[in-house]
Amino acid sequence: MSKDNQILEEFTSKEYEHGWNIDIEADQAPKGLNEDIVRFISAKKEEPEWLLEWRLKAFRAWTKMKEPKWANVKFPDINYQDIIYYSAPKQKVKPKSLNEVDPELLETFKKLGISLEEQKRLTGVAVDAVLDSVSVATTFKDKLAEMGIIFCSFSEAVREHPELVKKYIGSVVPTSDNYFAALNSAVFSDGSFCYIPKGVRCPMELSTYFRINAANTGQFERTLIVAEEGSYVSYLEGCTAPQRDENQLHAAVVEIYAKKDAEVKYSTVQNWYPGDKEGKGGIYNFVTKRGICAGDNSKISWTQVETGSSITWKYPSCILKGDNSIGEFYSVAVTNNRQQADTGTKMIHIGKNTKSRIVSKGVSAGYSQNSYRGQVKVMKRADGARNFSQCDSLLMGDKCGAHTFPYIDIENKSAQIEHEATTSKIGEDQIFYCTQRGIDEEKAVALIVNGYCKEVLNQLPMEFAVEAQKLLALTLEGSVG
Amino acid sequence: MLSIKNLHASIEGKEILKGINLEVKPGEVHAIMGPNGSGKSTLASVLAGREEYEVTAGEVDYLGQDLLDLAPEERAREGVFLAFQYPVEIPGVSTTNFLKTALNQVREHKGLEPLDAVSFLTMMKEKMKLVEIDQALLSRSLNEGFSGGEKKRNEIFQMAMLEPKLSILDETDSGLDIDALRIVANGVNKLKTKDNATIVVTHYQRLLDYIVPDYVHVLYKGKIVKSGSKELALELEEKGYDWIKEEADTTTA
């Protein structure tokens, strides 16, 4: 049996694989949220005064806001005072290099299949690993620095490149943008920062790996990517969490700023713990992701494979401000058991001849609910704007639901908008055709679903695509028969 | 190889097969003919294990095993192949990828190592010639946008790749023009050995000009009412099915 098959075999025979947790001593804030907690976090991070003020402004805005209720998801009220907003793995000294990082921590990431040991340059991917609230290690930093690329934890960016952080933080997602973004702005603890200088093509994939470990904590990280004129970067994000009975909140913010002729490709494989079969536990994944194509001819492309979380509330969006800029959104959202997903995108056409493309593939199984929610907005001066949207839903069984909520808002007559939507079921005929050739049912479903999602999976970098395919098979395990 | 005794099967409470008896030995080609609605395709589906059909009585022995006891994929791995009358489309999955998955599951069942990419491609190239199928077609999504002829050729190509012991061709001639028919039939003939058997389900005699059967059976109202040699097929072509219907209806009346 080839290694690939073995891995696939292991994947398909297991339930949530990353459900373990490691006892790592943590340095935590007391439960609850108030101005003091915001100050506590800022002090822990030894932040400059301006950032504390920025956080407090966000916190004050948040207290005046209400949790959004428009999404097609149901969950009990979240008690925001019952969450720990800061949790960091305790380390005696701040690690200066990877050698000083707690071996227990390295082991955690090793278990996830993420090599932080730079010596093992097998993957050719630079990784920033975030455990609970803080970044524990970033690899390949020196090599990237030679090209002027900054890739580090958010905290480090605040310390080492305050002028860049100050200039761009909140420039795409303002502090008061929405309830969860405001909450994140007040209490975010770490995340990744990435800066690609003018004309530089980043030679490797940059990757952030998020892991929630501690119990009762929320994870609030921020990612900020700035692509200068004519630069290019491909960015990957992966996430897992231990299996716990209570729900945990993950409210992240990702901002992308693309200047003239710059291109940013952002790929996510989201595999947060989805809860058990009855819907107990799991991550509430309430995330704000937005990019601005600020310069002419710039391009931002989001690709997401959402398989985890008990609830997903996420709309990676593009503001197409520069003329001829391009926004893309490729999404696969798979829900099984009691999972709920309300996900989609917003494409805001401001510049002339801007183009956007949306390809959304939803797969629902079990008792899950899967919604696509997307907005295409064409502003007055956006002459020649074009959009193509395709939203497909695949249903498995008759207890699940698929919903499509497209919003189209056009203020310029020259716009060309195309919207296609299909709903289909995995046919008994298709499964029988496969089994008649000797393929078992589970593999047949995986094959059919992977085929259905191919257009999106093709957008992912190779290693990620393989991982995503396995995840799809795993998520749908036990959904037939 | 295959021994069907008093097989009864129904769908949604309606009995379609009403006592089929059939013996098939290695190396033989059996043709099952009959008017529309006589149960020909039902017989093919039941043998392949389609779940909508309920077997209410009878038994089927296949190479010493109770065939009806096996799941569809187990039957396939044991060498039962059904060439579908209406091959199903699977978007985004190429024939190549599909067949590689299928072949390796069959091999695993036999305790063989999976084929590596090179050996698989070599095998494909060899089998492609049999049914004059184009590589480009095999890279496309399975059956999606294929013409009628391409779909049927693809079925026979899959048969060539999986090397079954018992092949059931369900109306493989339907929707084929004469050239496609000849190609498909040639493929089937080339795959014939003294160890495998073929059941050809067809409405018309013309396929049997190319795939010459050892036995011809006429199915009517869920029973085999007449069996004979290949001449029976010619007789049917000439006289139609009415005389058989009359004969059968008088004996049952």
XYZ file of C-alpha atoms in Angstrom:
734
model
C 0.000 0.000 0.000
C 1.456 3.368 -0.951
C 2.051 5.934 1.744
C -0.607 8.235 0.356
C -3.190 5.503 0.534
C -2.179 4.639 4.032
C -2.629 8.204 5.137
C -5.970 8.388 3.425
C -6.951 5.147 5.061
C -6.052 6.481 8.475
C -7.926 9.677 7.787
C -11.104 8.038 6.654
C -11.228 5.615 9.544
C -11.033 8.242 12.231
C -13.260 10.822 13.746
C -11.883 14.293 14.482
C -8.190 13.659 14.527
C -6.882 16.729 16.273
C -9.076 16.356 19.339
C -6.198 15.847 21.779
C -4.812 18.532 23.997
C -1.474 18.927 25.670
C -0.922 20.051 29.228
C 1.044 23.191 28.768
C 1.174 25.588 31.617
C -0.613 28.720 30.564
C -0.424 32.317 31.571
C -4.014 33.498 31.520
C -6.118 36.555 32.098
C -9.043 36.254 34.508
C -12.361 35.361 32.910
C -14.512 38.123 31.525
C -14.125 41.311 29.549
C -13.843 44.935 30.617
C -11.418 47.821 30.041
C -9.016 46.367 32.569
C -8.746 43.149 30.617
C -7.980 45.135 27.482
C -5.299 47.019 29.415
C -4.031 43.708 30.848
C -3.597 42.226 27.385
C -1.918 45.331 26.047
C 0.423 45.417 29.055
C 1.254 41.706 28.669
C 2.239 42.419 25.106
C 4.232 45.488 26.184
C 2.435 47.522 23.593
C 2.858 51.191 22.759
C 0.292 53.673 24.018
C -1.314 54.216 20.571
C -2.223 50.563 20.258
C -3.795 50.480 23.716
C -5.859 53.526 22.740
C -6.831 51.800 19.483
C -7.951 48.741 21.438
C -9.914 50.779 23.947
C -11.669 52.629 21.144
C -12.661 49.271 19.674
C -13.805 48.001 23.056
C -15.994 51.052 23.642
C -17.501 50.628 20.185
C -18.111 46.949 20.890
C -20.010 47.624 24.118
C -22.460 49.724 22.110
C -22.942 47.077 19.408
C -25.232 44.095 19.242
C -24.372 40.587 18.163
C -25.570 40.155 14.564
C -28.629 37.937 14.254
C -29.158 37.906 10.506
C -27.139 34.808 9.735
C -28.991 31.559 9.133
C -27.550 29.891 12.222
C -28.914 29.083 15.650
C -26.965 28.935 18.904
C -27.570 29.774 22.546
C -26.535 33.251 23.698
C -22.831 33.559 24.263
C -21.856 34.782 27.681
C -18.957 37.061 26.810
C -18.073 37.385 30.512
C -17.465 33.656 30.762
C -14.574 33.572 28.331
C -10.873 33.871 29.003
C -9.543 36.463 26.607
C -5.860 35.863 26.979
C -4.030 32.597 27.308
C -0.375 32.116 26.512
C 1.773 29.052 26.900
C 4.074 29.785 29.834
C 7.724 29.949 28.865
C 10.486 30.892 31.212
C 12.216 33.202 28.820
C 11.187 34.707 25.564
C 12.645 32.399 22.924
C 15.158 34.097 20.708
C 15.503 31.185 18.369
C 13.717 27.958 17.722
C 16.212 26.118 19.958
C 14.872 27.948 22.969
C 11.241 27.122 22.288
C 9.672 24.746 24.798
C 10.082 21.218 23.354
C 6.537 20.466 24.496
C 5.315 23.200 22.172
C 7.365 21.968 19.258
C 5.921 18.533 19.930
C 2.398 19.980 19.732
C 2.981 21.273 16.264
C 4.900 18.205 15.218
C 1.830 16.158 16.110
C -0.150 18.352 13.765
C 2.299 17.561 11.022
C 3.842 21.012 11.034
C 7.574 21.044 11.119
C 8.953 24.079 12.847
C 12.469 22.844 12.606
C 14.014 24.910 9.935
C 16.712 22.332 9.314
C 14.102 20.090 7.818
C 13.473 22.163 4.780
C 11.303 19.616 3.136
C 8.147 21.538 2.708
C 9.436 24.837 1.403
C 6.729 26.580 3.362
C 7.435 29.259 5.928
C 5.259 28.800 8.978
C 4.061 31.061 11.762
C 2.558 28.867 14.466
C -0.013 30.368 16.816
C -1.010 28.392 19.894
C -3.975 29.776 21.812
C -3.284 33.454 21.803
C 0.351 33.751 20.895
C 2.694 33.052 18.085
C 5.212 30.434 19.219
C 7.503 30.262 16.276
C 8.040 31.553 12.800
C 10.256 29.708 10.380
C 12.403 30.843 7.437
C 12.406 34.397 8.740
C 16.012 35.088 7.889
C 15.810 33.785 4.380
C 12.754 35.906 3.693
C 14.366 38.943 5.284
C 17.118 38.842 2.665
C 14.478 39.747 0.097
C 12.996 42.409 2.332
C 9.965 40.279 3.132
C 8.715 40.635 6.670
C 6.953 37.554 8.000
C 6.550 37.441 11.742
C 4.086 37.309 14.572
C 1.820 40.288 14.995
C 3.385 41.122 18.370
C 6.828 41.175 16.857
C 5.583 43.403 14.062
C 4.247 45.841 16.670
C 7.673 45.919 18.315
C 9.892 45.898 15.236
C 7.790 47.620 12.574
C 5.358 49.857 14.467
C 5.128 52.357 11.601
C 3.821 49.686 9.202
C 1.383 48.238 11.703
C 0.095 51.674 12.678
C -0.396 52.611 9.035
C -2.338 49.518 7.956
C -4.066 48.049 10.999
C -7.767 48.676 10.712
C -7.361 50.185 7.242
C -9.419 47.415 5.657
C -11.507 46.262 8.600
C -12.124 49.293 10.837
C -12.452 48.725 14.597
C -16.193 49.283 14.547
C -16.818 47.304 11.339
C -18.923 44.640 12.973
C -19.495 43.087 16.371
C -16.896 40.362 16.115
C -14.311 42.535 14.388
C -14.701 45.119 17.171
C -14.303 42.391 19.790
C -11.197 41.130 18.033
C -9.736 44.645 17.790
C -10.157 45.093 21.540
C -8.658 41.813 22.676
C -6.594 40.300 19.845
C -3.490 38.735 21.262
C -1.394 37.775 18.305
C -1.449 36.618 14.735
C 0.699 37.001 11.683
C 2.095 39.968 9.883
C 3.373 39.896 6.381
C 4.908 42.608 4.249
C 6.059 42.085 0.681
C 8.152 44.939 -0.662
C 7.796 46.544 -4.077
C 8.360 44.220 -7.001
C 9.154 41.153 -4.883
C 7.656 37.817 -5.691
C 7.618 35.796 -2.486
C 9.464 32.559 -3.374
C 7.633 30.310 -0.937
C 4.194 29.814 0.466
C 3.725 31.672 3.722
C 1.639 29.827 6.214
C 0.043 30.471 9.575
C -1.093 27.579 11.629
C -3.615 28.289 14.364
C -4.254 25.954 17.238
C -6.560 26.464 20.218
C -5.326 24.377 23.145
C -6.479 25.791 26.492
C -10.048 25.321 27.704
C -12.574 28.128 28.114
C -10.494 30.473 26.063
C -11.359 32.417 23.000
C -8.925 32.831 20.208
C -8.662 36.261 18.696
C -5.875 36.630 16.223
C -5.254 39.159 13.507
C -3.511 38.728 10.249
C -2.313 41.668 8.259
C -0.851 41.287 4.794
C 0.537 44.241 2.908
C 1.574 43.742 -0.699
C 3.484 46.659 -2.168
C 3.421 47.613 -5.837
C 3.994 44.708 -8.212
C 4.547 42.138 -5.480
C 3.120 38.647 -5.141
C 2.471 36.354 -2.227
C 0.581 33.136 -1.627
C -0.581 32.735 1.932
C -1.974 29.652 3.662
C -3.886 29.313 6.853
C -4.746 26.123 8.733
C -6.539 25.581 12.001
C -7.404 22.839 14.499
C -8.601 22.630 18.096
C -8.965 19.979 20.812
C -12.192 18.118 21.266
C -14.056 19.717 24.165
C -17.614 19.642 25.340
C -18.069 23.381 25.623
C -18.158 25.744 22.697
C -15.175 27.941 22.117
C -15.179 31.248 20.362
C -12.809 32.073 17.559
C -13.170 35.596 16.263
C -10.345 36.466 13.927
C -9.689 39.337 11.580
C -7.686 39.147 8.375
C -6.801 42.272 6.432
C -5.133 42.333 3.049
C -3.868 45.482 1.424
C -2.839 45.133 -2.225
C -1.259 48.029 -4.070
C -0.866 48.641 -7.795
C -0.145 45.442 -9.787
C 0.144 43.401 -6.601
C -1.367 39.951 -6.221
C -2.294 38.147 -3.034
C -3.610 34.618 -2.905
C -5.028 33.586 0.460
C -5.943 29.964 1.071
C -7.582 28.512 4.147
C -8.224 24.965 5.200
C -10.392 25.340 8.259
C -10.668 22.280 10.444
C -11.680 23.567 13.870
C -13.339 20.975 16.079
C -16.920 20.659 14.759
C -18.572 19.283 17.897
C -19.762 15.729 18.336
C -22.537 13.965 16.449
C -25.227 15.471 18.683
C -23.795 18.937 18.242
C -22.135 19.188 21.635
C -19.061 21.369 21.768
C -17.199 22.742 18.801
C -15.813 26.061 17.737
C -17.849 29.138 16.926
C -15.896 30.464 13.996
C -16.920 34.116 13.589
C -14.369 35.610 11.295
C -13.975 38.828 9.345
C -11.726 38.598 6.317
C -11.400 41.406 3.843
C -8.949 42.595 1.270
C -8.672 45.823 -0.605
C -7.366 46.021 -4.131
C -6.255 49.578 -3.512
C -4.109 49.957 -6.614
C -4.865 49.531 -10.299
C -4.527 46.008 -11.757
C -4.205 44.421 -8.358
C -5.712 41.074 -7.531
C -6.883 39.302 -4.395
C -7.965 35.710 -4.485
C -9.562 33.905 -1.532
C -9.784 30.127 -1.507
C -11.349 28.408 1.454
C -12.125 24.843 2.370
C -14.341 24.918 5.426
C -14.825 21.526 7.020
C -14.729 22.231 10.743
C -16.381 24.422 13.408
C -19.833 23.930 14.859
C -20.822 27.316 13.450
C -19.084 29.173 10.671
C -19.865 32.832 10.050
C -17.416 34.063 7.505
C -17.434 36.219 4.370
C -13.988 36.812 2.874
C -14.495 39.920 0.760
C -12.785 42.153 -1.768
C -13.021 45.884 -2.158
C -12.108 46.480 -5.788
C -11.003 50.085 -5.629
C -8.217 50.174 -8.188
C -9.170 50.213 -11.879
C -8.972 46.773 -13.565
C -8.554 45.093 -10.214
C -9.741 41.528 -9.736
C -11.353 39.785 -6.797
C -11.893 36.043 -6.568
C -13.614 33.801 -4.058
C -13.452 30.024 -4.295
C -15.141 28.165 -1.513
C -15.981 24.656 -0.432
C -18.047 24.464 2.731
C -18.858 21.022 4.049
C -21.199 20.489 6.965
C -22.165 17.234 8.611
C -24.024 16.152 11.763
C -25.242 19.364 13.501
C -22.805 21.792 11.939
C -24.060 25.138 10.659
C -22.300 27.277 8.095
C -23.311 30.693 6.837
C -20.523 31.711 4.531
C -19.923 33.551 1.304
C -18.331 36.756 0.121
C -18.779 40.387 -0.740
C -17.400 41.885 -3.923
C -17.517 45.664 -3.888
C -16.774 47.133 -7.320
C -15.564 50.717 -7.068
C -12.928 51.057 -9.794
C -13.454 50.881 -13.539
C -13.364 47.537 -15.356
C -13.125 45.643 -12.125
C -13.836 41.944 -12.245
C -14.961 39.450 -9.670
C -15.537 35.749 -9.733
C -17.338 33.705 -7.107
C -17.395 29.921 -7.087
C -19.085 28.449 -4.047
C -19.633 24.755 -3.464
C -21.665 23.731 -0.451
C -21.956 20.134 0.685
C -24.445 19.320 3.434
C -24.925 15.995 5.158
C -26.500 14.712 8.364
C -28.657 17.339 10.113
C -26.470 20.236 9.072
C -27.448 23.593 7.616
C -25.319 25.143 4.913
C -25.939 28.665 3.602
C -24.223 30.693 0.936
C -24.580 34.432 1.492
C -22.956 36.729 -0.993
C -23.166 40.314 -2.110
C -22.111 41.840 -5.387
C -22.162 45.615 -5.271
C -21.321 47.802 -8.238
C -20.842 51.479 -7.386
C -21.701 54.431 -9.630
C -18.301 55.053 -11.148
C -17.442 51.376 -11.671
C -17.861 51.423 -15.461
C -17.489 48.049 -17.134
C -17.633 46.034 -13.922
C -18.151 42.322 -14.353
C -19.103 39.580 -12.003
C -19.624 35.889 -12.401
C -21.126 33.935 -9.526
C -21.732 30.247 -9.323
C -23.276 28.721 -6.228
C -23.754 24.999 -6.132
C -25.217 22.968 -3.327
C -24.942 19.248 -2.871
C -27.219 17.484 -0.441
C -26.638 14.106 1.142
C -29.665 12.593 2.784
C -32.914 14.402 3.510
C -32.344 15.856 6.990
C -29.933 18.600 5.984
C -30.506 21.988 4.408
C -28.841 24.109 1.745
C -29.691 27.781 1.288
C -28.524 30.499 -1.058
C -28.829 34.202 -0.266
C -27.408 36.244 -3.116
C -27.618 40.042 -2.869
C -27.002 42.034 -6.012
C -26.817 45.786 -5.822
C -26.004 47.599 -9.054
C -25.643 51.357 -9.469
C -23.945 51.394 -12.853
C -25.769 50.326 -15.997
C -22.694 49.052 -17.809
C -22.217 46.251 -15.269
C -22.398 42.656 -16.441
C -23.503 40.253 -13.764
C -23.991 36.531 -14.148
C -25.357 34.307 -11.455
C -25.746 30.564 -11.668
C -27.029 28.327 -8.925
C -27.661 24.610 -8.787
C -28.800 22.194 -6.133
C -28.210 18.508 -6.538
C -28.241 15.348 -4.538
C -25.678 12.610 -4.635
C -27.635 10.117 -6.639
C -28.136 6.496 -5.687
C -27.319 5.960 -9.353
C -23.909 7.562 -8.987
C -23.083 5.529 -5.904
C -24.293 2.306 -7.506
C -22.210 3.017 -10.598
C -19.133 3.272 -8.361
C -19.919 0.249 -6.200
C -20.591 -1.821 -9.322
C -16.990 -1.161 -10.263
C -15.739 -2.386 -6.889
C -15.488 0.957 -5.068
C -16.970 0.934 -1.560
C -19.607 3.474 -0.578
C -17.434 5.734 1.578
C -14.830 6.007 -1.162
C -17.563 6.531 -3.727
C -18.917 9.501 -1.804
C -15.446 10.946 -1.332
C -14.791 10.546 -5.048
C -18.067 12.200 -6.055
C -17.658 15.070 -3.573
C -14.060 15.683 -4.574
C -15.154 15.754 -8.196
C -17.883 18.224 -7.362
C -15.412 20.488 -5.526
C -12.621 20.113 -8.079
C -12.842 23.626 -9.456
C -12.152 25.036 -5.987
C -9.598 22.431 -4.881
C -7.622 23.159 -8.045
C -7.023 26.668 -6.709
C -5.162 25.386 -3.677
C -1.417 24.851 -3.580
C -0.571 21.179 -4.116
C 0.145 20.026 -0.518
C -2.916 21.832 0.716
C -5.132 20.312 -1.949
C -4.132 16.826 -0.838
C -4.888 17.684 2.779
C -8.207 19.227 1.787
C -9.282 16.133 -0.128
C -8.568 13.939 2.874
C -10.490 16.298 5.100
C -13.524 16.198 2.845
C -13.538 12.426 3.007
C -13.125 12.539 6.771
C -15.853 15.105 7.355
C -18.374 13.106 5.378
C -17.423 9.840 7.029
C -20.504 7.911 8.034
C -22.894 10.184 6.152
C -24.133 7.478 3.807
C -25.978 4.288 4.418
C -20.145 -20.314 -13.073
C -23.585 -18.798 -12.629
C -26.635 -20.761 -11.616
C -29.942 -18.944 -11.226
C -32.799 -20.922 -9.716
C -36.416 -19.776 -9.533
C -35.436 -16.113 -9.135
C -38.261 -13.758 -8.184
C -37.714 -10.025 -7.770
C -39.941 -7.025 -7.369
C -39.678 -3.253 -7.261
C -42.006 -1.149 -5.125
C -44.155 -4.199 -4.485
C -44.572 -5.038 -8.150
C -43.184 -8.418 -9.154
C -41.047 -8.196 -12.283
C -39.085 -11.455 -12.301
C -41.334 -14.434 -11.768
C -39.077 -17.444 -11.585
C -35.946 -17.223 -13.716
C -33.780 -20.282 -14.252
C -30.467 -19.957 -16.021
C -27.151 -21.782 -16.122
C -24.028 -20.072 -17.461
C -20.706 -21.861 -17.830
C -17.239 -20.380 -18.367
C -16.532 -19.478 -21.993
C -20.207 -19.128 -22.892
C -22.108 -16.205 -24.339
C -25.786 -16.032 -23.474
C -28.187 -13.600 -25.084
C -31.278 -12.523 -23.173
C -33.884 -11.137 -25.535
C -37.477 -10.166 -25.164
C -40.043 -7.454 -25.720
C -39.966 -4.171 -23.778
C -40.966 -4.534 -20.172
C -40.289 -8.248 -20.014
C -37.752 -7.890 -17.179
C -34.454 -8.016 -19.094
C -32.864 -4.990 -17.434
C -34.286 -6.003 -14.067
C -32.445 -9.298 -14.315
C -29.202 -7.449 -15.106
C -29.738 -5.043 -12.175
C -30.582 -7.795 -9.708
C -27.457 -9.717 -10.635
C -25.348 -6.597 -10.124
C -27.014 -5.914 -6.775
C -29.026 -2.757 -7.339
C -30.785 -2.007 -4.063
C -34.164 -0.831 -5.359
C -34.977 -4.400 -6.340
C -36.113 -6.842 -3.733
C -35.407 -10.507 -4.293
C -38.461 -12.330 -2.963
C -37.542 -15.911 -3.801
C -34.947 -18.065 -5.493
C -31.206 -18.371 -5.356
C -28.176 -17.381 -7.370
C -24.942 -19.270 -7.083
C -21.854 -17.586 -8.494
C -18.616 -19.558 -8.375
C -19.816 -21.413 -5.318
C -20.926 -18.296 -3.469
C -24.398 -17.012 -2.718
C -24.346 -13.992 -5.011
C -27.423 -12.414 -3.449
C -25.610 -12.297 -0.136
C -22.847 -10.044 -1.459
C -22.869 -6.232 -1.537
C -22.592 -4.688 -5.020
C -18.914 -3.799 -4.517
C -18.154 -7.331 -3.347
C -19.805 -8.784 -6.431
C -17.745 -6.434 -8.591
C -14.525 -7.409 -6.836
C -15.407 -11.060 -7.346
C -15.597 -10.388 -11.083
C -19.185 -9.428 -11.889
C -19.328 -6.517 -14.306
C -22.384 -4.648 -15.538
C -22.106 -2.502 -18.659
C -24.860 0.035 -17.956
C -27.638 0.828 -20.361
C -27.458 4.435 -19.163
C -23.924 5.104 -17.859
C -23.994 7.665 -15.057
C -22.229 11.042 -15.199
C -19.838 11.930 -12.405
C -18.720 15.569 -12.801
C -15.146 16.426 -11.909
C -13.995 12.803 -11.792
C -12.035 11.644 -14.820
C -12.452 8.124 -16.177
C -8.765 7.601 -15.432
C -9.094 8.574 -11.792
C -12.307 6.603 -11.422
C -10.826 3.465 -12.896
C -7.642 3.743 -10.902
C -9.695 3.861 -7.695
C -11.832 0.938 -8.835
C -8.962 -1.193 -10.079
C -6.942 -0.721 -6.925
C -9.886 -1.666 -4.731
C -10.373 -4.810 -6.797
C -6.656 -5.566 -6.537
C -6.685 -4.964 -2.800
C -9.507 -7.474 -2.530
C -7.373 -9.999 -4.371
C -4.434 -9.288 -2.074
C -2.450 -7.495 -4.772
C -0.426 -4.318 -4.470
C -2.012 -1.207 -5.978
C -0.728 -0.410 -9.460
C 1.706 2.464 -9.645
C 1.008 5.305 -12.053
C 3.316 3.975 -14.762
C 1.960 0.415 -14.845
C -1.573 1.774 -14.741
C -0.944 4.029 -17.729
C 0.725 1.213 -19.648
C -2.268 -1.009 -19.000
C -4.631 1.767 -20.066
C -2.788 2.359 -23.319
C -3.028 -1.310 -24.155
C -6.742 -1.583 -23.407
C -7.581 1.680 -25.146
C -6.786 0.061 -28.479
C -9.429 -2.599 -27.947
C -12.293 -0.154 -28.086
C -10.540 2.552 -30.124
C -11.022 5.062 -27.333
C -9.121 8.328 -27.176
C -6.886 9.308 -24.263
C -8.457 12.769 -24.234
C -11.849 11.261 -23.509
C -10.458 9.461 -20.486
C -9.195 12.707 -18.968
C -12.630 14.271 -19.149
C -15.249 14.026 -16.438
C -16.738 10.533 -16.465
C -19.517 10.303 -19.071
C -20.193 14.040 -18.828
C -21.015 15.355 -22.269
C -20.089 12.030 -23.881
C -22.021 10.975 -26.974
C -24.050 7.760 -26.793
C -21.298 5.876 -28.589
C -18.567 7.289 -26.356
C -20.449 6.244 -23.248
C -20.844 2.665 -24.427
C -17.268 2.425 -25.606
C -16.218 3.739 -22.216
C -18.227 0.969 -20.542
C -16.448 -1.691 -22.572
C -13.137 0.017 -21.887
C -13.829 -0.241 -18.161
C -14.700 -3.881 -18.660
C -11.353 -4.406 -20.377
C -9.532 -2.741 -17.497
C -11.291 -4.620 -14.724
C -11.060 -8.022 -16.456
C -14.291 -9.481 -15.049
C -15.267 -13.140 -15.020
C -18.924 -12.527 -15.700
C -19.886 -9.555 -17.863
C -23.480 -8.443 -18.240
C -24.098 -6.079 -21.134
C -27.385 -4.279 -20.593
C -28.746 -3.023 -23.940
C -25.232 -2.002 -24.927
C -26.431 -1.647 -28.521
C -29.116 0.930 -27.764
C -28.358 4.325 -29.207
C -25.393 3.143 -31.248
C -24.896 3.681 -34.954
C -23.535 0.788 -36.985
C -19.869 1.837 -36.747
C -19.988 2.302 -32.988
C -21.823 -0.994 -32.683
C -19.062 -2.773 -34.557
C -16.329 -1.218 -32.425
C -18.089 -2.092 -29.190
C -18.812 -5.658 -30.343
C -15.212 -6.150 -31.477
C -14.044 -5.042 -28.086
C -16.291 -7.552 -26.362
C -15.155 -10.353 -28.693
C -11.499 -9.625 -28.083
C -12.057 -9.823 -24.341
C -13.647 -13.241 -24.608
C -11.661 -16.157 -23.176
C -12.489 -19.722 -22.256
C -12.647 -18.689 -18.611
C -15.055 -15.779 -18.685
C -18.697 -15.612 -19.587
C -20.911 -12.933 -21.072
C -24.623 -12.240 -20.781
C -25.847 -9.948 -23.541
C -29.179 -8.311 -22.812
C -30.697 -6.901 -25.974
C -33.950 -6.097 -27.666
C -32.665 -6.422 -31.195
C -30.909 -9.146 -33.044
C -28.424 -6.895 -34.812
C -25.879 -6.875 -31.952
C -25.855 -10.662 -32.174
C -24.524 -10.459 -35.717
C -21.327 -9.248 -34.110
C -21.355 -10.926 -30.729
C -22.380 -14.454 -31.600
C -24.194 -16.145 -28.697
C -24.013 -19.804 -27.745
C -27.522 -19.627 -26.331
C -30.477 -17.319 -26.812
C -33.168 -16.973 -24.164
C -36.436 -15.151 -24.566
C -37.763 -13.390 -21.519
C -41.456 -12.597 -21.365
C -43.495 -11.450 -18.368
C -40.647 -12.192 -16.013
C -39.913 -15.726 -17.150
C -37.675 -17.369 -19.721
C -40.270 -18.770 -22.113
C -38.000 -20.080 -24.821
C -34.329 -20.988 -25.112
C -32.403 -22.016 -28.167
C -29.314 -21.508 -30.255
C -28.333 -18.347 -32.180
C -30.902 -19.262 -34.856
C -33.664 -18.364 -32.408
C -32.484 -14.773 -32.543
C -32.771 -14.751 -36.312
C -36.239 -16.176 -36.107
C -37.224 -13.434 -33.687
C -35.790 -10.807 -36.018
C -37.888 -12.167 -38.827
C -41.150 -12.893 -37.026
C -41.093 -10.467 -34.120
C -42.103 -11.340 -30.581
C -45.826 -11.854 -31.105
C -45.710 -15.587 -31.819
C -43.706 -16.144 -28.646
C -46.163 -14.066 -26.645
C -49.059 -16.073 -28.015
C -47.302 -19.339 -27.325
C -46.475 -18.320 -23.782
C -49.908 -16.862 -23.055
C -51.695 -20.035 -24.193
C -49.515 -22.298 -22.071
C -50.035 -20.206 -18.938
C -53.765 -19.785 -19.614
